[in-house]
């Protein structure tokens, strides 16, 4: 019997670093993991290089945890490499699962994002108007290259085949540990599963019982506009809460912090498009049948697309804003 | 594409009790109208999940119509009010994604209004011809191009 420990890789793409933090946050559990596995690649913590991964045999890594969305050609290259080397790929966190916050870039394109970042933000100091170029030829004839920046942000599974999804921004510790243990023990659910219970956040929310018999919203308010009752369902207080269209498993952390759910766990298995599902739920509880009143109420919902798709625009049916409509 | 050669693809979700029957009437009465509408019969306008509308646009529709019974006449009492609320909210969301509000239409057509259905089809087709094709691409393949 081989005594070799299973090999594990961690990688990050378009992300904030929070998912890396979620692994560090395993704290003493991390030591158990380190004992049971051999971490062969983890750029944020260990000094292995791409060429080290390239030198490994295909399929020799048991599992690769990849966080972050795909927005650069270099990220695509790295995840394609890891796909070849790993038996299992886990999309770790909202950004690789659904596109996440970087996915909101899909309301724009490369040109408008560069224009904002390199020319028009108040803090930009760029008198020569320098922008990153994919290719630069130096005076001595040497050529420098940068990865290509795509117009569109992609979820991990739009670029490579993904075996499992660990939802959340960032995924909570118990779900990560359960996933690692399931992999080590070979007790995995069917391929393609999201590793969190398949029911809505409302089902687990303490405030669910406070929902009135017939839930109706007469006004839409933003969290800063009122003093939020810490016991009452947010929707019943006129505040948009994505709970009905969001998968449970986070431990209701936002709700416990007296903030509504933003939807970072994505939808349940029955739903294709989290934003559309939430839109449908919200529309059915607006308390009026009158056309003019409906329009008035809809007017007060400031940014429906950005709110309902806060974490899931790249994974939605339409995926992005229409390119031709971007100015 | 000029509006001469562009032949819009329209998808219409029609409730079976009023609008579908109205469309049927337009047919049996041999009214002529623009043939651009692909009709999908649903039990009620309130059955049209916003996901259906997004899917229609994604799969190539240049315009989407939801048509139901007049207010007060829905076979299931409230379904068409639900459709109305969703339509207004979804229209706003679609505009944020660059899909013009003219491309997503809600109409009330009763079982007796064959002529109204005819008019809706003609008008909608003409309006989308003016607007041009939607050509939804989602910019989704550039990572396969390199
Ligand atoms: S809508 Fe939000 S606050 Fe209300 S029960 Fe669901 S998760 Fe809890
Ligand atoms: S409450 Fe919602 S947004 Fe907050 S962690 Fe849970 S799923 Fe994510
Ligand atoms: S049955 Fe026609 S709109 Fe409900």
Short mmCIF file of C-alpha atoms and ligand atoms in Angstrom, two decimals:
data_model
loop_
_atom_site.label_atom_id
_atom_site.label_comp_id
_atom_site.label_asym_id
_atom_site.label_seq_id
_atom_site.Cartn_x
_atom_site.Cartn_y
_atom_site.Cartn_z
CA UNK A 1 0.00 0.00 0.00
CA UNK A 2 1.29 3.39 -0.91
CA UNK A 3 1.83 5.71 2.02
CA UNK A 4 1.78 8.76 -0.18
CA UNK A 5 -0.64 11.42 0.99
CA UNK A 6 -3.17 12.79 -1.51
CA UNK A 7 -1.93 15.92 -3.24
CA UNK A 8 -3.92 19.14 -3.06
CA UNK A 9 -3.57 22.43 -4.95
CA UNK A 10 -5.08 25.85 -4.22
CA UNK A 11 -5.26 28.61 -6.80
CA UNK A 12 -6.80 32.08 -7.12
CA UNK A 13 -8.05 34.01 -10.11
CA UNK A 14 -10.22 37.17 -10.09
CA UNK A 15 -10.94 37.37 -6.39
CA UNK A 16 -10.35 39.53 -3.35
CA UNK A 17 -8.29 37.10 -1.28
CA UNK A 18 -11.16 36.35 1.07
CA UNK A 19 -11.37 32.75 -0.11
CA UNK A 20 -7.67 32.26 0.64
CA UNK A 21 -8.44 33.69 4.04
CA UNK A 22 -11.27 31.16 4.44
CA UNK A 23 -8.66 28.39 4.21
CA UNK A 24 -6.39 30.06 6.76
CA UNK A 25 -9.48 30.49 8.94
CA UNK A 26 -9.73 26.73 9.25
CA UNK A 27 -7.24 27.46 12.06
CA UNK A 28 -6.43 24.27 13.99
CA UNK A 29 -8.44 22.27 11.46
CA UNK A 30 -5.95 23.43 8.85
CA UNK A 31 -3.28 21.51 10.74
CA UNK A 32 -5.38 18.37 10.44
CA UNK A 33 -5.66 18.99 6.73
CA UNK A 34 -1.94 19.56 6.39
CA UNK A 35 -1.34 16.27 8.19
CA UNK A 36 -3.64 14.35 5.90
CA UNK A 37 -2.63 15.84 2.56
CA UNK A 38 0.35 17.13 0.68
CA UNK A 39 -0.15 20.72 -0.52
CA UNK A 40 1.74 20.90 -3.80
CA UNK A 41 0.69 24.32 -5.07
CA UNK A 42 -0.60 27.39 -3.23
CA UNK A 43 0.79 30.65 -4.63
CA UNK A 44 -0.54 32.78 -1.79
CA UNK A 45 1.34 30.81 0.87
CA UNK A 46 3.94 28.51 -0.67
CA UNK A 47 6.71 29.12 -3.18
CA UNK A 48 5.84 26.69 -5.97
CA UNK A 49 5.84 27.91 -9.54
CA UNK A 50 3.85 27.17 -12.64
CA UNK A 51 6.70 25.07 -14.00
CA UNK A 52 6.51 22.85 -10.91
CA UNK A 53 2.89 22.12 -11.72
CA UNK A 54 3.71 21.57 -15.39
CA UNK A 55 6.29 18.98 -14.37
CA UNK A 56 3.70 16.91 -12.49
CA UNK A 57 1.99 14.00 -14.14
CA UNK A 58 -1.50 14.58 -15.47
CA UNK A 59 -4.11 13.57 -12.92
CA UNK A 60 -1.53 13.29 -10.15
CA UNK A 61 -3.14 15.91 -7.91
CA UNK A 62 -6.19 14.58 -6.07
CA UNK A 63 -8.04 17.87 -5.91
CA UNK A 64 -7.60 21.50 -6.90
CA UNK A 65 -9.52 24.24 -5.09
CA UNK A 66 -9.85 27.25 -7.38
CA UNK A 67 -11.30 30.54 -6.22
CA UNK A 68 -12.03 33.66 -8.25
CA UNK A 69 -13.71 34.34 -11.57
CA UNK A 70 -11.92 34.20 -14.94
CA UNK A 71 -11.20 37.56 -16.51
CA UNK A 72 -7.63 37.25 -17.88
CA UNK A 73 -6.11 34.89 -20.43
CA UNK A 74 -3.47 33.99 -17.85
CA UNK A 75 -6.14 32.78 -15.43
CA UNK A 76 -7.63 30.67 -18.18
CA UNK A 77 -4.22 29.16 -18.91
CA UNK A 78 -3.63 28.33 -15.25
CA UNK A 79 -7.00 26.71 -14.66
CA UNK A 80 -6.67 24.68 -17.86
CA UNK A 81 -3.32 23.46 -16.58
CA UNK A 82 -4.79 22.60 -13.18
CA UNK A 83 -7.69 20.81 -14.83
CA UNK A 84 -5.19 18.50 -16.54
CA UNK A 85 -3.23 17.86 -13.36
CA UNK A 86 -6.13 17.40 -10.92
CA UNK A 87 -8.58 14.52 -10.64
CA UNK A 88 -11.18 16.80 -9.06
CA UNK A 89 -11.71 20.53 -9.40
CA UNK A 90 -13.70 22.38 -6.75
CA UNK A 91 -14.94 25.89 -7.55
CA UNK A 92 -14.24 27.57 -4.22
CA UNK A 93 -16.41 30.57 -3.39
CA UNK A 94 -18.97 32.78 -5.13
CA UNK A 95 -16.62 34.22 -7.76
CA UNK A 96 -15.60 30.91 -9.30
CA UNK A 97 -19.07 29.45 -8.71
CA UNK A 98 -21.19 32.34 -10.05
CA UNK A 99 -18.89 35.18 -11.09
CA UNK A 100 -19.24 36.97 -7.77
CA UNK A 101 -18.53 40.65 -7.21
CA UNK A 102 -15.92 40.80 -10.03
CA UNK A 103 -18.74 39.53 -12.24
CA UNK A 104 -20.44 42.92 -11.90
CA UNK A 105 -17.79 43.95 -14.43
CA UNK A 106 -20.16 42.40 -16.96
CA UNK A 107 -22.17 45.63 -16.89
CA UNK A 108 -19.12 47.08 -18.69
CA UNK A 109 -16.41 45.91 -21.09
CA UNK A 110 -12.65 46.18 -21.32
CA UNK A 111 -12.66 49.61 -22.90
CA UNK A 112 -14.96 51.27 -20.38
CA UNK A 113 -13.25 49.59 -17.43
CA UNK A 114 -9.80 50.70 -18.63
CA UNK A 115 -11.07 54.17 -19.31
CA UNK A 116 -12.40 54.42 -15.78
CA UNK A 117 -9.42 52.85 -14.06
CA UNK A 118 -6.64 54.55 -16.04
CA UNK A 119 -8.21 57.88 -16.93
CA UNK A 120 -11.26 59.08 -15.05
CA UNK A 121 -11.29 57.98 -11.41
CA UNK A 122 -10.66 60.97 -9.12
CA UNK A 123 -7.55 59.25 -7.77
CA UNK A 124 -6.01 58.49 -11.18
CA UNK A 125 -2.79 60.39 -11.79
CA UNK A 126 -1.80 59.44 -15.32
CA UNK A 127 -0.82 62.59 -17.28
CA UNK A 128 0.65 60.59 -20.18
CA UNK A 129 -2.47 58.47 -20.48
CA UNK A 130 -0.55 55.20 -20.16
CA UNK A 131 -2.66 52.04 -20.39
CA UNK A 132 -1.48 48.44 -20.05
CA UNK A 133 -0.66 46.89 -23.42
CA UNK A 134 -0.59 43.21 -24.20
CA UNK A 135 2.75 43.70 -25.96
CA UNK A 136 5.49 46.27 -25.38
CA UNK A 137 8.78 46.35 -27.30
CA UNK A 138 11.63 47.80 -25.29
CA UNK A 139 14.48 49.90 -26.68
CA UNK A 140 16.81 46.92 -26.68
CA UNK A 141 14.29 45.02 -28.80
CA UNK A 142 13.05 42.83 -25.96
CA UNK A 143 9.36 42.16 -25.87
CA UNK A 144 7.23 42.27 -22.71
CA UNK A 145 3.79 40.76 -22.65
CA UNK A 146 0.79 40.98 -20.34
CA UNK A 147 -2.21 38.66 -20.21
CA UNK A 148 -5.24 39.56 -22.27
CA UNK A 149 -8.04 41.28 -20.36
CA UNK A 150 -11.39 39.91 -21.55
CA UNK A 151 -14.49 42.01 -22.10
CA UNK A 152 -16.45 39.46 -20.09
CA UNK A 153 -15.97 37.85 -16.69
CA UNK A 154 -16.55 34.08 -16.70
CA UNK A 155 -17.46 31.56 -14.05
CA UNK A 156 -14.96 28.75 -13.63
CA UNK A 157 -17.30 26.19 -15.20
CA UNK A 158 -17.66 28.31 -18.33
CA UNK A 159 -13.95 27.79 -18.90
CA UNK A 160 -13.13 24.31 -17.55
CA UNK A 161 -15.07 21.30 -16.36
CA UNK A 162 -15.87 21.63 -12.63
CA UNK A 163 -16.66 18.71 -10.31
CA UNK A 164 -18.00 20.47 -7.21
CA UNK A 165 -18.95 23.90 -5.98
CA UNK A 166 -18.27 25.36 -2.57
CA UNK A 167 -20.60 28.34 -2.39
CA UNK A 168 -20.26 31.56 -0.46
CA UNK A 169 -18.40 34.83 -0.21
CA UNK A 170 -16.38 33.34 1.36
CA UNK A 171 -17.40 29.72 2.00
CA UNK A 172 -17.81 29.03 5.71
CA UNK A 173 -15.41 26.84 7.57
CA UNK A 174 -17.74 23.88 8.22
CA UNK A 175 -18.60 23.53 4.53
CA UNK A 176 -14.93 23.61 3.54
CA UNK A 177 -14.03 21.01 6.16
CA UNK A 178 -16.97 18.79 5.12
CA UNK A 179 -15.83 19.01 1.52
CA UNK A 180 -12.23 18.14 2.34
CA UNK A 181 -13.27 15.24 4.56
CA UNK A 182 -15.71 13.93 1.95
CA UNK A 183 -12.91 13.98 -0.63
CA UNK A 184 -10.43 12.27 1.70
CA UNK A 185 -12.97 9.61 2.61
CA UNK A 186 -14.22 9.24 -0.95
CA UNK A 187 -17.79 9.97 0.16
CA UNK A 188 -18.66 12.41 -2.55
CA UNK A 189 -22.12 13.38 -3.82
CA UNK A 190 -22.86 13.24 -7.57
CA UNK A 191 -20.58 15.29 -9.79
CA UNK A 192 -21.77 18.86 -10.26
CA UNK A 193 -23.21 19.16 -6.75
CA UNK A 194 -23.11 22.37 -4.80
CA UNK A 195 -21.74 21.32 -1.42
CA UNK A 196 -24.44 22.93 0.72
CA UNK A 197 -28.03 21.89 1.47
CA UNK A 198 -30.47 22.27 -1.41
CA UNK A 199 -33.08 24.50 0.23
CA UNK A 200 -33.58 28.21 0.57
CA UNK A 201 -32.06 30.46 3.21
CA UNK A 202 -35.56 31.37 4.40
CA UNK A 203 -36.06 27.72 5.37
CA UNK A 204 -33.29 28.05 7.95
CA UNK A 205 -33.76 31.69 8.90
CA UNK A 206 -34.91 32.49 12.44
CA UNK A 207 -36.97 35.36 11.12
CA UNK A 208 -39.05 33.13 8.87
CA UNK A 209 -41.71 32.67 11.57
CA UNK A 210 -42.16 36.42 11.78
CA UNK A 211 -43.43 36.53 8.21
CA UNK A 212 -47.04 37.67 8.13
CA UNK A 213 -49.72 35.26 6.85
CA UNK A 214 -49.80 37.12 3.57
CA UNK A 215 -46.52 38.89 2.88
CA UNK A 216 -47.03 42.19 1.09
CA UNK A 217 -44.71 45.10 0.48
CA UNK A 218 -46.14 48.60 0.27
CA UNK A 219 -42.78 50.36 0.19
CA UNK A 220 -39.21 49.42 -0.67
CA UNK A 221 -36.56 50.81 1.63
CA UNK A 222 -32.81 50.57 1.74
CA UNK A 223 -31.16 49.31 4.93
CA UNK A 224 -29.81 52.72 5.91
CA UNK A 225 -33.19 54.40 5.65
CA UNK A 226 -34.79 52.74 8.67
CA UNK A 227 -33.98 51.35 12.06
CA UNK A 228 -34.03 47.65 11.36
CA UNK A 229 -35.98 45.42 13.72
CA UNK A 230 -33.54 42.58 14.54
CA UNK A 231 -36.28 39.95 14.83
CA UNK A 232 -38.56 40.66 11.92
CA UNK A 233 -38.19 39.31 8.38
CA UNK A 234 -36.48 41.95 6.23
CA UNK A 235 -39.05 41.71 3.46
CA UNK A 236 -41.80 42.41 5.99
CA UNK A 237 -39.87 45.59 6.87
CA UNK A 238 -39.73 46.69 3.24
CA UNK A 239 -36.09 45.74 2.78
CA UNK A 240 -34.93 43.60 -0.11
CA UNK A 241 -33.58 40.29 1.19
CA UNK A 242 -32.44 37.65 -1.31
CA UNK A 243 -33.23 34.81 1.13
CA UNK A 244 -36.11 33.33 -0.89
CA UNK A 245 -33.88 32.88 -3.97
CA UNK A 246 -30.69 31.88 -2.18
CA UNK A 247 -29.33 28.52 -1.07
CA UNK A 248 -28.88 27.96 2.63
CA UNK A 249 -25.70 26.84 4.40
CA UNK A 250 -23.93 30.05 5.38
CA UNK A 251 -25.25 30.01 8.94
CA UNK A 252 -27.40 33.12 8.16
CA UNK A 253 -24.37 35.26 8.88
CA UNK A 254 -25.69 38.48 7.35
CA UNK A 255 -29.11 38.08 8.95
CA UNK A 256 -27.47 37.55 12.34
CA UNK A 257 -25.52 40.76 11.71
CA UNK A 258 -28.90 42.43 11.05
CA UNK A 259 -28.25 42.85 7.35
CA UNK A 260 -30.35 41.32 4.58
CA UNK A 261 -29.04 38.47 2.45
CA UNK A 262 -27.28 39.55 -0.77
CA UNK A 263 -27.42 36.13 -2.33
CA UNK A 264 -23.78 35.03 -2.25
CA UNK A 265 -24.64 31.31 -2.03
CA UNK A 266 -26.40 31.39 -5.38
CA UNK A 267 -29.65 29.61 -6.15
CA UNK A 268 -30.88 26.13 -5.28
CA UNK A 269 -30.66 23.29 -7.82
CA UNK A 270 -34.15 23.97 -9.18
CA UNK A 271 -33.28 27.48 -10.36
CA UNK A 272 -31.28 28.54 -13.44
CA UNK A 273 -31.22 32.23 -12.84
CA UNK A 274 -31.12 33.58 -9.29
CA UNK A 275 -31.91 37.18 -10.24
CA UNK A 276 -34.96 36.27 -12.32
CA UNK A 277 -36.17 33.99 -9.55
CA UNK A 278 -35.88 36.73 -6.98
CA UNK A 279 -37.52 39.23 -9.31
CA UNK A 280 -40.44 36.88 -9.65
CA UNK A 281 -40.77 36.46 -5.88
CA UNK A 282 -40.52 40.17 -5.22
CA UNK A 283 -43.02 41.15 -7.92
CA UNK A 284 -45.59 38.81 -6.46
CA UNK A 285 -45.51 40.49 -3.05
CA UNK A 286 -45.71 44.12 -4.18
CA UNK A 287 -48.98 45.21 -2.64
CA UNK A 288 -50.86 46.76 -5.54
CA UNK A 289 -52.69 45.78 -8.71
CA UNK A 290 -52.81 49.32 -10.04
CA UNK A 291 -50.60 49.98 -13.03
CA UNK A 292 -49.52 53.47 -11.99
CA UNK A 293 -48.82 52.41 -8.40
CA UNK A 294 -46.84 49.41 -9.60
CA UNK A 295 -44.69 51.67 -11.75
CA UNK A 296 -44.14 54.05 -8.85
CA UNK A 297 -43.06 51.20 -6.60
CA UNK A 298 -40.78 49.71 -9.26
CA UNK A 299 -39.21 53.17 -9.62
CA UNK A 300 -38.09 53.01 -5.99
CA UNK A 301 -36.10 49.81 -6.60
CA UNK A 302 -32.87 51.57 -7.39
CA UNK A 303 -30.72 48.99 -9.15
CA UNK A 304 -32.62 45.74 -9.74
CA UNK A 305 -30.01 44.10 -11.99
CA UNK A 306 -27.12 44.95 -9.67
CA UNK A 307 -29.11 43.90 -6.61
CA UNK A 308 -30.68 40.66 -7.84
CA UNK A 309 -27.48 39.59 -9.65
CA UNK A 310 -25.03 40.98 -7.13
CA UNK A 311 -23.08 37.71 -7.07
CA UNK A 312 -24.40 35.87 -10.08
CA UNK A 313 -24.41 37.98 -13.25
CA UNK A 314 -21.90 35.85 -15.25
CA UNK A 315 -23.82 32.67 -14.35
CA UNK A 316 -27.21 34.18 -15.24
CA UNK A 317 -29.08 33.33 -18.44
CA UNK A 318 -27.99 36.53 -20.20
CA UNK A 319 -24.56 36.64 -18.52
CA UNK A 320 -23.74 40.27 -19.20
CA UNK A 321 -24.92 43.62 -20.47
CA UNK A 322 -25.28 43.72 -24.22
CA UNK A 323 -21.97 44.83 -25.73
CA UNK A 324 -23.63 47.12 -28.30
CA UNK A 325 -25.39 49.01 -25.50
CA UNK A 326 -22.19 49.97 -23.67
CA UNK A 327 -21.07 53.54 -24.16
CA UNK B 1 -29.37 45.01 -41.63
CA UNK B 2 -31.97 47.34 -43.13
CA UNK B 3 -35.53 47.22 -41.91
CA UNK B 4 -36.46 45.95 -45.39
CA UNK B 5 -34.55 42.69 -45.12
CA UNK B 6 -34.70 42.14 -41.36
CA UNK B 7 -37.42 39.72 -40.38
CA UNK B 8 -37.77 39.86 -36.59
CA UNK B 9 -38.21 36.74 -34.51
CA UNK B 10 -40.87 37.31 -31.89
CA UNK B 11 -41.91 34.98 -29.11
CA UNK B 12 -45.40 35.33 -27.63
CA UNK B 13 -46.53 33.72 -24.39
CA UNK B 14 -50.33 33.64 -24.61
CA UNK B 15 -52.70 32.55 -21.87
CA UNK B 16 -54.95 29.79 -23.02
CA UNK B 17 -58.24 31.26 -21.73
CA UNK B 18 -58.17 34.65 -23.43
CA UNK B 19 -55.25 35.59 -25.63
CA UNK B 20 -54.62 32.21 -27.21
CA UNK B 21 -58.30 31.92 -28.01
CA UNK B 22 -58.16 35.48 -29.38
CA UNK B 23 -55.23 34.52 -31.60
CA UNK B 24 -57.16 31.46 -32.71
CA UNK B 25 -60.09 33.65 -33.61
CA UNK B 26 -57.83 35.85 -35.71
CA UNK B 27 -56.82 32.67 -37.54
CA UNK B 28 -60.30 31.18 -38.06
CA UNK B 29 -61.59 34.59 -39.15
CA UNK B 30 -58.79 34.53 -41.77
CA UNK B 31 -57.38 37.86 -40.69
CA UNK B 32 -53.96 38.48 -42.18
CA UNK B 33 -51.16 39.66 -39.93
CA UNK B 34 -47.38 39.60 -39.69
CA UNK B 35 -46.22 35.96 -39.35
CA UNK B 36 -43.30 36.74 -37.07
CA UNK B 37 -44.75 35.56 -33.78
CA UNK B 38 -43.88 32.10 -32.44
CA UNK B 39 -46.71 31.42 -30.04
CA UNK B 40 -46.26 29.52 -26.80
CA UNK B 41 -49.48 28.67 -25.04
CA UNK B 42 -49.45 28.93 -21.25
CA UNK B 43 -52.25 28.40 -18.76
CA UNK B 44 -52.10 31.99 -17.53
CA UNK B 45 -49.97 35.10 -18.10
CA UNK B 46 -49.05 34.70 -14.43
CA UNK B 47 -47.38 31.40 -15.30
CA UNK B 48 -44.68 33.13 -17.34
CA UNK B 49 -41.55 32.84 -15.26
CA UNK B 50 -39.10 35.71 -15.95
CA UNK B 51 -36.57 32.99 -16.71
CA UNK B 52 -38.65 32.06 -19.79
CA UNK B 53 -38.36 35.62 -21.09
CA UNK B 54 -34.59 35.75 -20.56
CA UNK B 55 -34.21 32.39 -22.24
CA UNK B 56 -36.21 33.57 -25.26
CA UNK B 57 -33.92 36.58 -25.70
CA UNK B 58 -30.84 34.45 -25.23
CA UNK B 59 -31.98 31.91 -27.81
CA UNK B 60 -32.51 34.52 -30.49
CA UNK B 61 -35.80 36.36 -29.96
CA UNK B 62 -35.74 40.01 -31.05
CA UNK B 63 -38.88 40.71 -29.04
CA UNK B 64 -41.00 38.93 -26.42
CA UNK B 65 -44.72 39.37 -25.83
CA UNK B 66 -46.74 38.28 -22.83
CA UNK B 67 -50.45 38.44 -23.43
CA UNK B 68 -53.23 37.68 -20.98
CA UNK B 69 -56.84 38.37 -20.07
CA UNK B 70 -57.91 41.94 -19.34
CA UNK B 71 -57.57 43.09 -15.70
CA UNK B 72 -60.37 41.53 -13.68
CA UNK B 73 -60.89 38.72 -16.23
CA UNK B 74 -58.05 36.31 -15.37
CA UNK B 75 -59.30 32.76 -15.06
CA UNK B 76 -57.19 32.47 -11.91
CA UNK B 77 -58.26 35.88 -10.54
CA UNK B 78 -54.88 37.51 -10.01
CA UNK B 79 -52.44 35.94 -12.48
CA UNK B 80 -52.43 38.86 -14.87
CA UNK B 81 -51.73 41.37 -12.09
CA UNK B 82 -48.73 39.29 -11.20
CA UNK B 83 -47.69 39.35 -14.85
CA UNK B 84 -48.07 43.14 -14.85
CA UNK B 85 -45.86 43.60 -11.77
CA UNK B 86 -43.20 41.27 -13.15
CA UNK B 87 -43.33 42.91 -16.54
CA UNK B 88 -42.63 46.36 -15.17
CA UNK B 89 -39.81 45.18 -12.92
CA UNK B 90 -38.27 42.93 -15.57
CA UNK B 91 -38.43 45.73 -18.14
CA UNK B 92 -36.32 47.88 -15.84
CA UNK B 93 -33.82 45.06 -15.31
CA UNK B 94 -33.62 44.31 -19.04
CA UNK B 95 -32.89 47.95 -19.79
CA UNK B 96 -29.96 47.77 -17.38
CA UNK B 97 -28.69 44.86 -19.46
CA UNK B 98 -29.04 46.86 -22.66
CA UNK B 99 -32.32 45.37 -23.91
CA UNK B 100 -34.67 48.19 -24.93
CA UNK B 101 -38.09 48.31 -23.29
CA UNK B 102 -39.79 48.15 -26.70
CA UNK B 103 -38.57 44.57 -27.05
CA UNK B 104 -40.61 43.31 -24.10
CA UNK B 105 -44.32 43.88 -24.39
CA UNK B 106 -47.36 43.09 -22.26
CA UNK B 107 -50.86 43.17 -23.78
CA UNK B 108 -54.38 42.27 -22.73
CA UNK B 109 -56.24 40.40 -25.46
CA UNK B 110 -59.61 38.77 -24.78
CA UNK B 111 -61.02 35.68 -26.47
CA UNK B 112 -63.18 37.95 -28.62
CA UNK B 113 -60.40 40.29 -29.71
CA UNK B 114 -58.99 38.59 -32.78
CA UNK B 115 -58.61 41.99 -34.39
CA UNK B 116 -56.61 43.29 -31.44
CA UNK B 117 -54.26 40.33 -31.67
CA UNK B 118 -53.79 41.07 -35.35
CA UNK B 119 -52.96 44.69 -34.53
CA UNK B 120 -50.53 43.75 -31.73
CA UNK B 121 -48.61 41.38 -34.04
CA UNK B 122 -48.39 43.92 -36.83
CA UNK B 123 -47.37 46.79 -34.55
CA UNK B 124 -44.84 44.78 -32.61
CA UNK B 125 -43.24 43.42 -35.78
CA UNK B 126 -43.00 46.91 -37.26
CA UNK B 127 -41.54 48.38 -34.07
CA UNK B 128 -38.86 45.69 -33.80
CA UNK B 129 -38.05 46.11 -37.49
CA UNK B 130 -37.28 49.74 -36.76
CA UNK B 131 -35.21 48.83 -33.72
CA UNK B 132 -33.18 46.17 -35.55
CA UNK B 133 -32.00 42.71 -34.49
CA UNK B 134 -31.05 42.02 -30.90
CA UNK B 135 -28.27 39.57 -31.79
CA UNK B 136 -27.78 38.43 -28.27
CA UNK B 137 -24.26 37.11 -28.00
CA UNK B 138 -23.46 37.57 -24.35
CA UNK B 139 -19.82 38.10 -25.37
CA UNK B 140 -19.39 34.59 -24.18
CA UNK B 141 -16.84 33.10 -26.50
CA UNK B 142 -13.82 35.38 -26.57
CA UNK B 143 -11.94 32.99 -24.24
CA UNK B 144 -12.31 30.29 -26.90
CA UNK B 145 -10.97 32.49 -29.67
CA UNK B 146 -7.35 32.94 -28.69
S1 LIG C 1 -36.51 36.93 3.45
FE1 LIG C 1 -34.55 37.15 4.56
S2 LIG C 1 -35.14 37.77 6.64
FE2 LIG C 1 -36.98 36.98 5.66
S3 LIG C 1 -37.04 34.81 6.24
FE3 LIG C 1 -35.98 34.91 4.25
S4 LIG C 1 -33.79 35.05 4.76
FE4 LIG C 1 -34.95 35.54 6.66
S1 LIG C 2 -26.90 35.71 4.34
FE1 LIG C 2 -26.83 35.63 2.09
S2 LIG C 2 -25.22 37.07 1.46
FE2 LIG C 2 -24.97 36.65 3.68
S3 LIG C 2 -23.45 34.97 3.75
FE3 LIG C 2 -25.51 34.03 3.77
S4 LIG C 2 -25.97 33.61 1.59
FE4 LIG C 2 -24.25 35.07 1.64
S1 LIG C 3 -55.86 33.11 -17.43
FE1 LIG C 3 -55.55 34.72 -18.87
S2 LIG C 3 -54.22 35.97 -17.72
FE2 LIG C 3 -54.67 34.47 -16.24
#
